[in-house]
mmCIF file of C-alpha atoms in Angstrom:
data_model
loop_
_atom_site.group_PDB
_atom_site.id
_atom_site.type_symbol
_atom_site.label_atom_id
_atom_site.label_comp_id
_atom_site.label_asym_id
_atom_site.label_seq_id
_atom_site.Cartn_x
_atom_site.Cartn_y
_atom_site.Cartn_z
ATOM 1 C CA MET H 1 34.986 -41.179 -15.615
ATOM 2 C CA SER H 2 38.316 -38.494 -15.657
ATOM 3 C CA LEU H 3 36.275 -37.803 -19.140
ATOM 4 C CA LEU H 4 33.521 -36.021 -17.016
ATOM 5 C CA ARG H 5 35.416 -34.305 -14.378
ATOM 6 C CA THR H 6 37.639 -32.556 -17.188
ATOM 7 C CA PRO H 7 36.611 -28.717 -18.232
ATOM 8 C CA LEU H 8 35.584 -27.992 -21.446
ATOM 9 C CA PRO H 9 38.408 -26.230 -22.916
ATOM 10 C CA ALA H 10 40.403 -29.389 -21.641
ATOM 11 C CA LEU H 11 38.642 -31.450 -24.153
ATOM 12 C CA GLY H 12 40.423 -30.377 -27.351
ATOM 13 C CA GLY H 13 42.612 -32.986 -27.368
ATOM 14 C CA SER H 14 40.735 -35.879 -25.934
ATOM 15 C CA PHE H 15 40.663 -39.502 -27.656
ATOM 16 C CA PHE H 16 36.445 -39.344 -27.673
ATOM 17 C CA HIS H 17 36.485 -35.472 -29.478
ATOM 18 C CA LEU H 18 38.269 -36.782 -32.737
ATOM 19 C CA VAL H 19 35.770 -39.095 -32.797
ATOM 20 C CA ASN H 20 32.840 -36.774 -32.628
ATOM 21 C CA LEU H 21 34.308 -34.632 -34.728
ATOM 22 C CA VAL H 22 35.165 -36.885 -37.934
ATOM 23 C CA PHE H 23 30.794 -37.308 -37.690
ATOM 24 C CA HIS H 24 30.163 -33.269 -37.383
ATOM 25 C CA GLU H 25 31.945 -32.106 -40.454
ATOM 26 C CA ALA H 26 30.505 -34.917 -42.451
ATOM 27 C CA GLY H 27 27.168 -33.641 -41.546
ATOM 28 C CA HIS H 28 27.444 -30.275 -43.254
ATOM 29 C CA VAL H 29 29.109 -31.801 -46.194
ATOM 30 C CA ILE H 30 26.169 -35.028 -45.978
ATOM 31 C CA PHE H 31 22.643 -31.935 -45.327
ATOM 32 C CA ALA H 32 24.306 -29.198 -47.747
ATOM 33 C CA PRO H 33 21.804 -30.332 -50.362
ATOM 34 C CA LEU H 34 19.037 -29.473 -47.724
ATOM 35 C CA GLY H 35 20.016 -25.140 -47.674
ATOM 36 C CA SER H 36 22.707 -23.495 -45.598
ATOM 37 C CA PHE H 37 20.523 -23.555 -42.922
ATOM 38 C CA MET H 38 20.393 -27.306 -42.735
ATOM 39 C CA MET H 39 24.223 -27.727 -43.657
ATOM 40 C CA SER H 40 24.765 -24.986 -40.486
ATOM 41 C CA LEU H 41 22.637 -27.302 -38.718
ATOM 42 C CA GLY H 42 23.731 -30.360 -39.708
ATOM 43 C CA GLY H 43 27.006 -31.175 -38.136
ATOM 44 C CA SER H 44 25.028 -31.235 -35.265
ATOM 45 C CA VAL H 45 22.512 -33.262 -36.110
ATOM 46 C CA PHE H 46 24.713 -35.581 -38.043
ATOM 47 C CA GLN H 47 26.823 -35.912 -34.965
ATOM 48 C CA VAL H 48 23.819 -36.856 -32.843
ATOM 49 C CA ILE H 49 22.099 -39.289 -34.833
ATOM 50 C CA VAL H 50 25.505 -41.257 -35.590
ATOM 51 C CA PRO H 51 25.327 -42.795 -31.817
ATOM 52 C CA LEU H 52 21.373 -42.933 -31.465
ATOM 53 C CA VAL H 53 21.616 -45.491 -34.782
ATOM 54 C CA CYS H 54 24.569 -46.601 -33.409
ATOM 55 C CA ALA H 55 22.752 -47.439 -30.198
ATOM 56 C CA TRP H 56 19.612 -48.686 -32.488
ATOM 57 C CA ALA H 57 21.577 -51.483 -33.688
ATOM 58 C CA PHE H 58 23.231 -52.730 -30.699
ATOM 59 C CA LEU H 59 19.700 -53.229 -28.861
ATOM 60 C CA PHE H 60 17.502 -54.242 -31.747
ATOM 61 C CA GLN H 61 19.950 -56.456 -33.830
ATOM 62 C CA GLN H 62 22.402 -57.266 -31.680
ATOM 63 C CA ASP H 63 20.487 -57.172 -28.718
ATOM 64 C CA ASP H 64 23.149 -55.803 -26.587
ATOM 65 C CA PRO H 65 21.384 -53.024 -23.675
ATOM 66 C CA PHE H 66 24.737 -52.174 -22.428
ATOM 67 C CA GLY H 67 26.383 -51.721 -26.158
ATOM 68 C CA ALA H 68 23.013 -49.273 -26.158
ATOM 69 C CA SER H 69 23.335 -47.484 -23.176
ATOM 70 C CA VAL H 70 26.865 -46.922 -23.807
ATOM 71 C CA CYS H 71 25.620 -45.348 -27.544
ATOM 72 C CA VAL H 72 22.997 -43.401 -25.898
ATOM 73 C CA TRP H 73 25.564 -41.782 -23.045
ATOM 74 C CA TRP H 74 27.609 -40.482 -26.032
ATOM 75 C CA ALA H 75 24.593 -38.984 -27.938
#
């Protein structure tokens, strides 16, 4: 719950920020072959796609709606 109450500038040092940072930066590299616009947008797109794919896996492969809901919150 404290993550939700933390001011945005103070989130830079949180563990959750570091997890998202890896996927964000990987998105730039993965979307680079699609042009400069998609490379710029790719970081944010991939940062949202990864948790949604995890939610899909939790819901349809593991039959775990709670895990899926956590991943949707993460997205």
